[in-house]
Structure formats: C-alpha cells, structure tokens
Amino acid sequence: MATILLLIILVIEIGFTVSEFLRKPLKKEWISRRLLLCIAEMAFLLLLLLPGMGSSIRYKGLAGLLIIRLVIAFISFFINRKNEKSKKRVTIVLSCIGGIIIFATSMLPAFVISDYNGRETTGEYEFAEAQAILIDENRVETFEDDGSYREVPVHFYFPKNIDDFKEDSLPLVIFSHGAFGYYQSNSSTYMELASHGYVVVSLDHPYHSFFTKDSSGKTITVDPEFFNTALNVGSSDVPESEIYDITSKWMDLRIADMNFVIDELKEAGNSEALSDAWFYDEKDKGIIESVIEATDFDKIGLMGHSLGGATAVTVGRRDDISAIIDIDGTMLGEETGVENGVVTINDEPYRAPLLAIDNEEHHKSEIEAVQNSYAYANNVVLQNATCGYETYFKNAGHMNFTDLPLISPFLADMLGTGSVDAGECIDTMNGIILRFYDCFLKNEGEFSVEESY
C-alpha cells in the first residue's frame, strides 16, 4: 500500500508540473490550481486511508505534510490571487522536486514500520498498563553534568481486573532491554504473561535505551558514545582487558538500575505506600498501588534480552529472586576480570532456576568455546547452575527474540535477524517463558525444554 500510495502522489505531482510547465501560467493562475490540487490530495488520502489505516502511525507524517501544504496553499492563494506576473518555469520544476523529496521523507515510517498491535494472548485476563519513574538519590547521573540523580522509568503490565485479585497473589517478573533497545522491545511477552496472572515491570536504562523520558518530560536518547562502542566493541583487534573495562561499566550501571527497581518495589509492597523516590502521574497512582498490593514479592522472576539478559543473570544471584531467563545474552556480569589476557568467570554455584535462550550462532559459539577450552561465561554459569536449562532457535537471529521484526522488519534486519518466521519464533519463545515461570513462580507443573526449536 505504501509503495502504491507514493507512486500515485508522484504521478499527480509530476503530471501537474508538466501541465503547468507547458501552460506558462500567471502566478495567480498557478497558485489557484495548486490550492485545488492540495485539496484533492487531502481528499484522496482521507478516502484511501480512513477506512482501515487512518489511525496508523505509518501515515501520520504524510497526513501532517498534506495539512501543512494545504494551509500554505491557502495563504499563498490570498497573497497572490491578484498577482499578474508569470510563474517562472524553473520555480515550477523546483517546487515539484522539493515536493517529491518532502513526500518521500514523510512516508519513510510507512516503509520502515508495520502496523503492529502485539500478538494474540492466550490467558484469560485482559492486560492493562501503567508507568512511573523511580529516582535514585544515592546515584548521580553520570551521563549529565548538572548533578541530577539517576532516574529509571518503570512500565507495568498486569491483568486489567487487578482489583479482583487477592493481596500478594500475583508473581512479579522484571524485564531489562538490550543495548539501545527500549522498554517495549518484548511487549508481546509482557502481555502474554499479564494475561496469565503476572505483574510484569519493564524498565528503561536511560542513555542505554534508544529513547525514554525523564521526570521533566525531556526525551532522553541513547548516548552516542555508548551506541558507537556497543557496535564496535566486539572487533577482533580490541584486547580482552579493554573490552572488560568497557563492558563492566555497562553492567555496573544496569545491575544498579535493576537492584534499585527491585528494592523500591519491595519497599512499596512492605510499606503499602509509594515513597518520595516515585514520580508518577496522579491518574496512575491508585492503579500502581493496586498492582503493588496484588504482587507477591516472594515470587520474583527476572528476564532480559542481550545486555538485559546479562543483567538479569547477575542480579538473579540475590536470595530474593526465584527464577531467571537470559534471552540471547552473553553473561557479561559474571566476568570478574582478565588475567594474562584471559577473561576470568565467576564459578560460584548458581542457585536459582536459570533458563538461557539463544540463537543458533550464539549456540555454536558456546560449543566452539568448549572445544577450544575457552572460558565462556554462559558455559561456566550453566555448568555451575543447580537448576539450569538451555535451548536455541534454529535460523534465528539476535533480534528475532524481540518484537522488532514484527514492528519494523527493515530495522530488525539491519540489527540481525534470521530466516525463521518472526511471529512463530516469538510465539514459541513466549510459550517457553510462560511455562518456565508457571513452574518456578507458581509451582504449576514440571518444566522441560527441547534442545532446539
């Protein structure tokens, strides 16, 4: 549809330009016909998009552009309605070229983003959402120089009928996104869990997140240095000691974020009140309080994708964590240093149930590490886990374990996807995650997982 729509607009614009070029019109004649064309384009868009796509974010840019063009055309009409000068041909052509460039730019979201409303949930409950920001007054924000405190946005997913649940009845799952991801990266997973009676809290890591907002309403985008380093740190010519220095700082930040969120959530549950660390919209306060009242803080699961998975694994060593899932993440938080150019790994027993979900290339890397007697964090941790599980997805890429391939196949392919069906992959993974938490957070059934899917 996007391609057809763009082609139609291009044909209209070029046809109008050719016609006006041959006419040699006066300015007043050209501007009146331009106004009629703008009205026709707007009417065409409304007729084409409103029946099914009028609310789509993919076409909001185009709709906004046509409205602006229409307003400008009206203004120009009143200014030039008596102008008897000839319209120069060069300006007619330049107007067409400029319009085409602007049209194409405004339609980029239509080509990059798909209409995605999540996957169909399988639980009995509808889900709802709420959000807040937790402000850590024990940490100064290192990405700023204004002395402000570290802020961690938290986003809640939970059964919509939350007031119908008993106090301390719903298990809690906390999710951490990957490098330059964001809190909605696995929204289908949160929705599926919420539909089965879980409270899910997805947190943002500001400056590691692609974008988020702080308590002032300011949009915080990913830190450029972090972005560039994350893309290049795996280069073969970077020494292990330098890689460890970089990644350990990342992990320290993320681990502190997740620990802070857990502590604040538990404190709110124990005190039955939101402390001064909470920043929220008043309309969400009662909802959040109801969610916290219904949450069982003796049943906490952690989960994350990529760097978020690594974060979940290390924080999962806390005594109050009941189950952990690492989604295609190298367990960098378990690296303890570098000796003689070789990374050292934490080999203490891992006591909570742990599930690692990998893509095929990641799985092969783990096998090669064993064959080459190379200490790889994931292998060491799983070997020392008292209840460890591992599986991998054939033909899957790193981003296939997020919703991004369903939201924007173009962007997901740039970041790494495989030939696996994106919808089938995420649905299968979500089913595994649900069964894992049902077993270890709800004590329902026994958990097993296939070697690969």
CSV table of C-alpha atoms in Angstrom, one decimal:
chain,number,residue,atom,x,y,z
A,1,MET,CA,0.0,0.0,0.0
A,2,ALA,CA,2.8,2.5,0.9
A,3,THR,CA,4.5,2.0,-2.5
A,4,ILE,CA,1.2,2.4,-4.4
A,5,LEU,CA,0.3,5.5,-2.4
A,6,LEU,CA,3.7,7.1,-3.1
A,7,LEU,CA,3.6,6.3,-6.8
A,8,ILE,CA,0.1,7.8,-7.1
A,9,ILE,CA,1.3,11.0,-5.4
A,10,LEU,CA,4.4,11.2,-7.6
A,11,VAL,CA,2.3,10.7,-10.7
A,12,ILE,CA,-0.1,13.5,-9.6
A,13,GLU,CA,2.8,15.9,-8.8
A,14,ILE,CA,4.7,15.2,-11.9
A,15,GLY,CA,1.6,15.4,-14.1
A,16,PHE,CA,0.7,18.8,-12.5
A,17,THR,CA,4.2,20.1,-13.0
A,18,VAL,CA,4.3,19.1,-16.7
A,19,SER,CA,0.9,20.6,-17.3
A,20,GLU,CA,1.9,23.9,-15.6
A,21,PHE,CA,5.3,23.9,-17.4
A,22,LEU,CA,3.5,23.9,-20.8
A,23,ARG,CA,0.9,26.4,-19.8
A,24,LYS,CA,3.4,29.2,-18.8
A,25,PRO,CA,0.8,30.4,-16.2
A,26,LEU,CA,0.5,33.6,-14.3
A,27,LYS,CA,1.2,33.3,-10.6
A,28,LYS,CA,-2.4,33.8,-9.6
A,29,GLU,CA,-3.4,31.0,-12.0
A,30,TRP,CA,-0.7,28.6,-10.8
A,31,ILE,CA,-1.5,29.2,-7.1
A,32,SER,CA,-5.2,28.7,-7.5
A,33,ARG,CA,-4.6,25.4,-9.3
A,34,ARG,CA,-2.0,24.4,-6.7
A,35,LEU,CA,-4.7,25.0,-4.0
A,36,LEU,CA,-7.2,22.8,-5.8
A,37,LEU,CA,-4.5,20.1,-6.1
A,38,CYS,CA,-3.7,20.2,-2.4
A,39,ILE,CA,-7.4,19.9,-1.6
A,40,ALA,CA,-7.7,16.9,-4.0
A,41,GLU,CA,-4.6,15.2,-2.4
A,42,MET,CA,-6.0,15.6,1.1
A,43,ALA,CA,-9.4,14.2,0.0
A,44,PHE,CA,-7.7,11.3,-1.7
A,45,LEU,CA,-5.7,10.5,1.4
A,46,LEU,CA,-8.8,10.6,3.6
A,47,LEU,CA,-10.8,8.3,1.2
A,48,LEU,CA,-8.0,5.8,0.9
A,49,LEU,CA,-6.7,5.7,4.5
A,50,LEU,CA,-9.6,6.3,6.8
A,51,PRO,CA,-11.4,3.0,6.2
A,52,GLY,CA,-8.6,1.0,7.7
A,53,MET,CA,-5.4,2.9,8.1
A,54,GLY,CA,-6.4,6.4,9.2
A,55,SER,CA,-5.1,5.9,12.8
A,56,SER,CA,-1.8,4.2,11.7
A,57,ILE,CA,1.4,5.9,12.8
A,58,ARG,CA,2.9,4.9,9.5
A,59,TYR,CA,0.9,7.6,7.6
A,60,LYS,CA,0.8,10.3,10.3
A,61,GLY,CA,3.8,12.1,8.7
A,62,LEU,CA,2.1,12.2,5.2
A,63,ALA,CA,-1.2,13.4,6.7
A,64,GLY,CA,0.7,16.2,8.6
A,65,LEU,CA,2.5,17.2,5.5
A,66,LEU,CA,-0.7,17.4,3.4
A,67,ILE,CA,-2.3,19.6,6.1
A,68,ILE,CA,0.7,21.9,6.2
A,69,ARG,CA,0.7,22.1,2.4
A,70,LEU,CA,-3.0,22.9,2.3
A,71,VAL,CA,-2.6,25.7,4.9
A,72,ILE,CA,0.4,27.2,2.9
A,73,ALA,CA,-1.6,26.9,-0.3
A,74,PHE,CA,-4.5,28.9,1.2
A,75,ILE,CA,-2.1,31.6,2.5
A,76,SER,CA,-0.3,31.8,-0.9
A,77,PHE,CA,-3.7,32.0,-2.7
A,78,PHE,CA,-4.8,35.0,-0.7
A,79,ILE,CA,-1.4,36.7,-1.1
A,80,ASN,CA,-1.0,36.1,-4.9
A,81,ARG,CA,-4.7,36.0,-6.0
A,82,LYS,CA,-4.2,39.2,-8.0
A,83,ASN,CA,-0.5,38.7,-9.0
A,84,GLU,CA,-0.3,39.1,-12.8
A,85,LYS,CA,3.3,38.2,-13.1
A,86,SER,CA,4.3,35.0,-15.0
A,87,LYS,CA,5.2,32.0,-12.9
A,88,LYS,CA,8.8,31.1,-13.8
A,89,ARG,CA,9.3,27.6,-15.2
A,90,VAL,CA,12.3,27.0,-13.1
A,91,THR,CA,10.3,27.6,-9.9
A,92,ILE,CA,7.6,25.2,-11.1
A,93,VAL,CA,10.2,22.5,-11.6
A,94,LEU,CA,11.9,23.2,-8.3
A,95,SER,CA,8.6,23.2,-6.5
A,96,CYS,CA,7.9,19.7,-7.9
A,97,ILE,CA,11.3,18.4,-6.9
A,98,GLY,CA,11.1,19.8,-3.4
A,99,GLY,CA,7.6,18.4,-3.0
A,100,ILE,CA,8.7,14.9,-4.1
A,101,ILE,CA,11.6,14.9,-1.7
A,102,ILE,CA,9.3,16.0,1.2
A,103,PHE,CA,6.7,13.5,0.3
A,104,ALA,CA,9.2,10.7,0.2
A,105,THR,CA,10.7,11.7,3.5
A,106,SER,CA,7.3,11.9,5.2
A,107,MET,CA,6.5,8.4,4.1
A,108,LEU,CA,9.6,6.8,5.5
A,109,PRO,CA,7.7,5.4,8.5
A,110,ALA,CA,5.3,3.7,6.1
A,111,PHE,CA,8.2,1.7,4.6
A,112,VAL,CA,10.1,1.2,7.9
A,113,ILE,CA,7.3,0.4,10.4
A,114,SER,CA,4.5,-2.0,10.1
A,115,ASP,CA,1.1,-1.8,11.8
A,116,TYR,CA,1.7,-4.0,14.9
A,117,ASN,CA,-0.6,-4.4,17.9
A,118,GLY,CA,1.1,-7.2,19.6
A,119,ARG,CA,0.4,-11.0,19.4
A,120,GLU,CA,-2.8,-12.6,20.5
A,121,THR,CA,-2.6,-13.6,24.1
A,122,THR,CA,-3.6,-17.0,25.4
A,123,GLY,CA,-4.5,-16.2,29.0
A,124,GLU,CA,-7.9,-15.5,30.5
A,125,TYR,CA,-7.2,-11.9,31.5
A,126,GLU,CA,-7.1,-8.7,29.5
A,127,PHE,CA,-4.0,-6.7,30.2
A,128,ALA,CA,-3.5,-3.1,31.3
A,129,GLU,CA,-0.6,-0.7,31.6
A,130,ALA,CA,0.8,2.0,33.9
A,131,GLN,CA,4.1,3.8,34.3
A,132,ALA,CA,6.2,5.7,36.7
A,133,ILE,CA,9.8,6.9,37.1
A,134,LEU,CA,12.0,5.8,40.1
A,135,ILE,CA,14.6,8.4,41.2
A,136,ASP,CA,17.7,7.1,42.9
A,137,GLU,CA,19.0,9.8,45.2
A,138,ASN,CA,22.0,7.7,46.0
A,139,ARG,CA,23.3,7.9,42.5
A,140,VAL,CA,24.3,11.0,40.5
A,141,GLU,CA,23.5,10.7,36.7
A,142,THR,CA,27.0,10.1,35.1
A,143,PHE,CA,25.7,11.0,31.6
A,144,GLU,CA,24.9,14.5,32.8
A,145,ASP,CA,27.0,17.2,34.4
A,146,ASP,CA,24.1,19.0,36.2
A,147,GLY,CA,24.3,16.9,39.4
A,148,SER,CA,20.9,15.3,38.7
A,149,TYR,CA,20.0,11.9,40.1
A,150,ARG,CA,19.8,8.7,38.2
A,151,GLU,CA,16.2,8.1,37.0
A,152,VAL,CA,14.8,4.7,36.0
A,153,PRO,CA,11.5,4.6,34.2
A,154,VAL,CA,9.3,1.5,35.0
A,155,HIS,CA,6.4,0.3,33.0
A,156,PHE,CA,3.8,-2.0,34.4
A,157,TYR,CA,1.8,-4.7,32.6
A,158,PHE,CA,-0.8,-6.5,34.6
A,159,PRO,CA,-4.3,-8.1,34.5
A,160,LYS,CA,-6.9,-5.3,33.8
A,161,ASN,CA,-9.1,-6.5,36.6
A,162,ILE,CA,-6.3,-6.0,39.1
A,163,ASP,CA,-8.7,-5.1,42.0
A,164,ASP,CA,-10.3,-8.5,41.8
A,165,PHE,CA,-7.0,-10.3,42.9
A,166,LYS,CA,-6.1,-11.1,46.5
A,167,GLU,CA,-3.3,-9.3,48.2
A,168,ASP,CA,0.2,-10.8,47.4
A,169,SER,CA,-1.3,-13.2,44.8
A,170,LEU,CA,0.5,-12.4,41.5
A,171,PRO,CA,4.1,-13.3,40.8
A,172,LEU,CA,6.4,-10.5,39.6
A,173,VAL,CA,8.6,-10.5,36.5
A,174,ILE,CA,11.1,-7.7,35.8
A,175,PHE,CA,12.5,-7.2,32.3
A,176,SER,CA,15.7,-5.4,31.1
A,177,HIS,CA,16.1,-4.4,27.5
A,178,GLY,CA,19.2,-4.8,25.4
A,179,ALA,CA,21.7,-2.2,24.1
A,180,PHE,CA,19.8,0.7,22.6
A,181,GLY,CA,16.6,-1.2,23.0
A,182,TYR,CA,13.6,0.2,24.9
A,183,TYR,CA,11.0,-1.0,27.3
A,184,GLN,CA,8.6,-2.2,24.7
A,185,SER,CA,11.1,-4.4,23.0
A,186,ASN,CA,9.3,-7.6,24.2
A,187,SER,CA,5.8,-6.2,24.7
A,188,SER,CA,4.2,-9.4,23.4
A,189,THR,CA,6.0,-11.3,26.2
A,190,TYR,CA,4.7,-8.9,28.9
A,191,MET,CA,1.2,-9.1,27.5
A,192,GLU,CA,1.2,-12.9,27.4
A,193,LEU,CA,2.4,-13.1,31.0
A,194,ALA,CA,-0.1,-10.5,32.2
A,195,SER,CA,-2.9,-12.4,30.5
A,196,HIS,CA,-2.0,-15.4,32.7
A,197,GLY,CA,-1.9,-13.5,36.0
A,198,TYR,CA,1.6,-12.0,36.3
A,199,VAL,CA,2.7,-8.5,37.0
A,200,VAL,CA,5.5,-7.5,34.6
A,201,VAL,CA,7.7,-4.5,35.1
A,202,SER,CA,9.8,-3.5,32.1
A,203,LEU,CA,12.4,-0.9,33.0
A,204,ASP,CA,14.3,1.5,30.8
A,205,HIS,CA,18.1,2.1,31.2
A,206,PRO,CA,18.4,5.8,30.3
A,207,TYR,CA,21.2,6.6,27.8
A,208,HIS,CA,21.4,2.8,27.0
A,209,SER,CA,17.8,2.9,25.9
A,210,PHE,CA,17.1,4.1,22.3
A,211,PHE,CA,14.8,6.7,23.8
A,212,THR,CA,12.9,7.3,27.0
A,213,LYS,CA,11.7,10.3,29.1
A,214,ASP,CA,12.8,11.7,32.4
A,215,SER,CA,10.7,13.3,35.2
A,216,SER,CA,10.8,16.7,33.5
A,217,GLY,CA,9.3,15.3,30.3
A,218,LYS,CA,12.5,15.6,28.4
A,219,THR,CA,13.2,12.9,25.8
A,220,ILE,CA,16.5,11.1,26.6
A,221,THR,CA,18.1,9.4,23.6
A,222,VAL,CA,20.8,6.8,23.5
A,223,ASP,CA,24.3,8.1,24.4
A,224,PRO,CA,26.3,8.4,21.1
A,225,GLU,CA,29.5,7.1,22.7
A,226,PHE,CA,27.7,4.1,24.2
A,227,PHE,CA,26.0,3.4,20.8
A,228,ASN,CA,29.2,3.5,18.8
A,229,THR,CA,31.2,1.5,21.4
A,230,ALA,CA,28.5,-1.2,21.6
A,231,LEU,CA,28.6,-1.6,17.8
A,232,ASN,CA,32.4,-1.9,17.7
A,233,VAL,CA,33.5,-3.4,21.0
A,234,GLY,CA,33.4,-7.0,19.6
A,235,SER,CA,36.1,-6.1,17.0
A,236,SER,CA,38.8,-8.8,16.9
A,237,ASP,CA,41.6,-6.2,17.4
A,238,VAL,CA,40.3,-5.0,20.8
A,239,PRO,CA,42.2,-6.5,23.7
A,240,GLU,CA,40.2,-8.6,26.3
A,241,SER,CA,41.3,-6.2,29.1
A,242,GLU,CA,39.9,-3.2,27.2
A,243,ILE,CA,36.6,-5.0,26.4
A,244,TYR,CA,36.2,-6.0,30.0
A,245,ASP,CA,36.8,-2.4,31.2
A,246,ILE,CA,34.1,-1.2,28.9
A,247,THR,CA,31.5,-3.9,29.5
A,248,SER,CA,32.0,-4.0,33.2
A,249,LYS,CA,31.0,-0.3,33.4
A,250,TRP,CA,27.9,-1.1,31.4
A,251,MET,CA,27.0,-3.9,33.7
A,252,ASP,CA,27.6,-1.9,36.8
A,253,LEU,CA,25.1,0.7,35.6
A,254,ARG,CA,22.4,-1.8,34.6
A,255,ILE,CA,22.8,-4.0,37.6
A,256,ALA,CA,22.4,-1.0,39.9
A,257,ASP,CA,19.3,0.1,38.0
A,258,MET,CA,17.7,-3.4,38.4
A,259,ASN,CA,18.6,-3.7,42.0
A,260,PHE,CA,17.2,-0.3,42.7
A,261,VAL,CA,13.9,-1.1,41.0
A,262,ILE,CA,13.6,-4.4,42.9
A,263,ASP,CA,14.3,-2.7,46.2
A,264,GLU,CA,11.9,0.1,45.6
A,265,LEU,CA,9.1,-2.2,44.5
A,266,LYS,CA,9.6,-4.4,47.6
A,267,GLU,CA,9.7,-1.4,49.9
A,268,ALA,CA,6.4,-0.1,48.4
A,269,GLY,CA,4.9,-3.6,49.0
A,270,ASN,CA,6.1,-3.7,52.6
A,271,SER,CA,5.1,-0.1,53.5
A,272,GLU,CA,1.9,-0.1,51.3
A,273,ALA,CA,2.9,3.3,50.1
A,274,LEU,CA,4.9,4.9,47.3
A,275,SER,CA,8.0,6.7,48.7
A,276,ASP,CA,9.5,10.0,47.6
A,277,ALA,CA,11.5,8.1,45.0
A,278,TRP,CA,8.4,7.6,42.9
A,279,PHE,CA,7.5,10.1,40.2
A,280,TYR,CA,4.1,9.4,38.6
A,281,ASP,CA,1.1,10.9,37.0
A,282,GLU,CA,-1.7,11.2,39.6
A,283,LYS,CA,-4.0,9.2,37.5
A,284,ASP,CA,-1.7,6.3,37.7
A,285,LYS,CA,-1.1,6.4,41.5
A,286,GLY,CA,-4.1,4.4,42.5
A,287,ILE,CA,-3.5,1.8,39.8
A,288,ILE,CA,0.1,1.3,40.7
A,289,GLU,CA,-0.8,1.0,44.4
A,290,SER,CA,-3.4,-1.7,43.5
A,291,VAL,CA,-0.8,-3.5,41.3
A,292,ILE,CA,1.8,-3.5,44.2
A,293,GLU,CA,-0.9,-4.7,46.7
A,294,ALA,CA,-1.7,-7.7,44.5
A,295,THR,CA,2.0,-8.5,43.8
A,296,ASP,CA,3.7,-11.4,45.6
A,297,PHE,CA,7.2,-10.2,46.3
A,298,ASP,CA,8.2,-13.7,47.5
A,299,LYS,CA,7.9,-14.8,43.9
A,300,ILE,CA,10.1,-12.6,41.7
A,301,GLY,CA,11.4,-13.6,38.2
A,302,LEU,CA,14.0,-11.7,36.2
A,303,MET,CA,14.3,-11.6,32.5
A,304,GLY,CA,16.1,-9.6,29.8
A,305,HIS,CA,17.3,-9.6,26.2
A,306,SER,CA,21.0,-9.3,25.3
A,307,LEU,CA,22.7,-7.0,27.8
A,308,GLY,CA,19.4,-7.1,29.7
A,309,GLY,CA,19.7,-10.9,29.9
A,310,ALA,CA,23.2,-10.5,31.3
A,311,THR,CA,21.8,-8.0,33.8
A,312,ALA,CA,19.1,-10.4,34.9
A,313,VAL,CA,21.6,-13.3,35.4
A,314,THR,CA,23.9,-11.4,37.7
A,315,VAL,CA,21.1,-9.7,39.7
A,316,GLY,CA,19.5,-13.2,39.9
A,317,ARG,CA,22.1,-14.2,42.4
A,318,ARG,CA,20.1,-12.3,45.0
A,319,ASP,CA,18.5,-14.5,47.6
A,320,ASP,CA,15.0,-13.0,46.9
A,321,ILE,CA,15.0,-14.0,43.2
A,322,SER,CA,13.1,-17.2,42.3
A,323,ALA,CA,13.8,-17.7,38.6
A,324,ILE,CA,15.8,-16.1,35.8
A,325,ILE,CA,15.7,-16.1,32.0
A,326,ASP,CA,18.6,-14.9,29.8
A,327,ILE,CA,17.3,-14.2,26.2
A,328,ASP,CA,20.3,-14.4,23.9
A,329,GLY,CA,22.6,-12.5,26.2
A,330,THR,CA,26.3,-13.1,26.9
A,331,MET,CA,26.5,-13.2,30.7
A,332,LEU,CA,29.0,-10.3,31.0
A,333,GLY,CA,28.1,-9.6,34.6
A,334,GLU,CA,29.6,-12.9,35.5
A,335,GLU,CA,33.0,-11.9,34.2
A,336,THR,CA,35.2,-11.0,37.1
A,337,GLY,CA,38.4,-9.7,35.4
A,338,VAL,CA,41.2,-10.5,33.0
A,339,GLU,CA,44.3,-12.5,33.8
A,340,ASN,CA,47.1,-12.9,31.3
A,341,GLY,CA,44.7,-11.8,28.5
A,342,VAL,CA,42.1,-14.4,29.5
A,343,VAL,CA,38.7,-13.5,31.0
A,344,THR,CA,38.0,-14.9,34.4
A,345,ILE,CA,34.5,-16.1,35.2
A,346,ASN,CA,32.5,-16.3,38.5
A,347,ASP,CA,32.4,-20.1,39.2
A,348,GLU,CA,30.3,-19.9,42.4
A,349,PRO,CA,27.2,-22.1,42.3
A,350,TYR,CA,24.1,-20.5,40.7
A,351,ARG,CA,21.3,-21.5,42.9
A,352,ALA,CA,18.1,-20.1,41.3
A,353,PRO,CA,16.5,-21.8,38.3
A,354,LEU,CA,18.0,-20.4,35.2
A,355,LEU,CA,16.9,-20.6,31.5
A,356,ALA,CA,19.1,-19.5,28.6
A,357,ILE,CA,17.5,-19.0,25.2
A,358,ASP,CA,20.0,-18.5,22.3
A,359,ASN,CA,20.1,-18.1,18.6
A,360,GLU,CA,21.9,-20.7,16.5
A,361,GLU,CA,25.1,-18.7,16.0
A,362,HIS,CA,25.3,-18.0,19.7
A,363,HIS,CA,24.8,-21.7,20.5
A,364,LYS,CA,27.6,-22.6,18.0
A,365,SER,CA,29.9,-20.1,19.8
A,366,GLU,CA,29.3,-21.8,23.1
A,367,ILE,CA,30.2,-25.2,21.5
A,368,GLU,CA,33.4,-23.8,20.0
A,369,ALA,CA,34.4,-22.3,23.4
A,370,VAL,CA,34.2,-25.8,24.9
A,371,GLN,CA,36.1,-27.4,22.0
A,372,ASN,CA,38.9,-24.7,22.3
A,373,SER,CA,38.9,-24.9,26.1
A,374,TYR,CA,38.0,-21.2,26.2
A,375,ALA,CA,36.2,-20.0,29.4
A,376,TYR,CA,32.9,-18.6,28.2
A,377,ALA,CA,30.7,-17.0,30.8
A,378,ASN,CA,27.4,-18.7,29.7
A,379,ASN,CA,29.0,-22.2,29.8
A,380,VAL,CA,30.6,-21.6,33.2
A,381,VAL,CA,27.4,-20.3,34.8
A,382,LEU,CA,25.2,-23.0,33.4
A,383,GLN,CA,27.7,-25.7,34.4
A,384,ASN,CA,27.5,-24.4,38.0
A,385,ALA,CA,23.7,-23.9,38.0
A,386,THR,CA,21.9,-26.3,40.3
A,387,CYS,CA,18.8,-26.0,38.0
A,388,GLY,CA,20.0,-24.8,34.6
A,389,TYR,CA,18.2,-25.1,31.2
A,390,GLU,CA,19.4,-24.1,27.8
A,391,THR,CA,17.8,-24.1,24.3
A,392,TYR,CA,18.4,-22.4,21.0
A,393,PHE,CA,16.3,-21.5,17.9
A,394,LYS,CA,17.4,-22.7,14.5
A,395,ASN,CA,17.7,-20.0,11.8
A,396,ALA,CA,17.0,-17.2,14.4
A,397,GLY,CA,19.0,-14.0,14.6
A,398,HIS,CA,19.6,-11.9,17.7
A,399,MET,CA,16.6,-9.6,17.1
A,400,ASN,CA,14.2,-12.5,16.5
A,401,PHE,CA,13.8,-12.7,20.3
A,402,THR,CA,12.2,-9.3,20.4
A,403,ASP,CA,9.1,-7.8,18.7
A,404,LEU,CA,11.1,-5.6,16.4
A,405,PRO,CA,10.9,-7.9,13.3
A,406,LEU,CA,7.1,-7.6,13.6
A,407,ILE,CA,7.2,-3.8,14.2
A,408,SER,CA,9.9,-2.9,11.7
A,409,PRO,CA,11.4,-5.8,9.6
A,410,PHE,CA,13.7,-3.3,7.9
A,411,LEU,CA,15.3,-2.1,11.2
A,412,ALA,CA,15.4,-5.6,12.6
A,413,ASP,CA,17.2,-7.0,9.5
A,414,MET,CA,19.8,-4.2,10.0
A,415,LEU,CA,20.4,-5.3,13.6
A,416,GLY,CA,20.3,-9.0,12.9
A,417,THR,CA,17.6,-11.5,12.1
A,418,GLY,CA,17.5,-15.0,10.7
A,419,SER,CA,15.3,-16.8,8.2
A,420,VAL,CA,12.9,-18.1,10.9
A,421,ASP,CA,9.3,-16.9,10.8
A,422,ALA,CA,9.3,-13.9,13.1
A,423,GLY,CA,5.8,-14.5,14.5
A,424,GLU,CA,6.3,-18.2,15.1
A,425,CYS,CA,9.6,-17.6,16.8
A,426,ILE,CA,8.3,-15.0,19.3
A,427,ASP,CA,5.2,-17.1,20.0
A,428,THR,CA,7.2,-20.2,20.7
A,429,MET,CA,9.6,-18.3,22.9
A,430,ASN,CA,6.8,-16.7,24.8
A,431,GLY,CA,5.2,-20.1,25.4
A,432,ILE,CA,8.5,-21.4,26.8
A,433,ILE,CA,8.9,-18.4,29.1
A,434,LEU,CA,5.3,-18.8,30.4
A,435,ARG,CA,5.9,-22.5,31.2
A,436,PHE,CA,9.2,-21.7,32.9
A,437,TYR,CA,7.6,-19.1,35.2
A,438,ASP,CA,4.5,-21.1,35.8
A,439,CYS,CA,6.7,-23.9,37.1
A,440,PHE,CA,9.1,-21.9,39.2
A,441,LEU,CA,7.0,-18.9,40.3
A,442,LYS,CA,3.5,-20.5,40.5
A,443,ASN,CA,4.6,-24.1,41.3
A,444,GLU,CA,2.4,-25.4,38.4
A,445,GLY,CA,3.6,-28.5,36.6
A,446,GLU,CA,7.2,-29.5,35.7
A,447,PHE,CA,9.4,-27.7,33.2
A,448,SER,CA,11.3,-29.1,30.4
A,449,VAL,CA,12.7,-27.7,27.2
A,450,GLU,CA,13.8,-29.1,23.9
A,451,GLU,CA,17.5,-28.8,22.8
A,452,SER,CA,16.4,-26.6,19.9
A,453,TYR,CA,13.3,-25.3,18.1
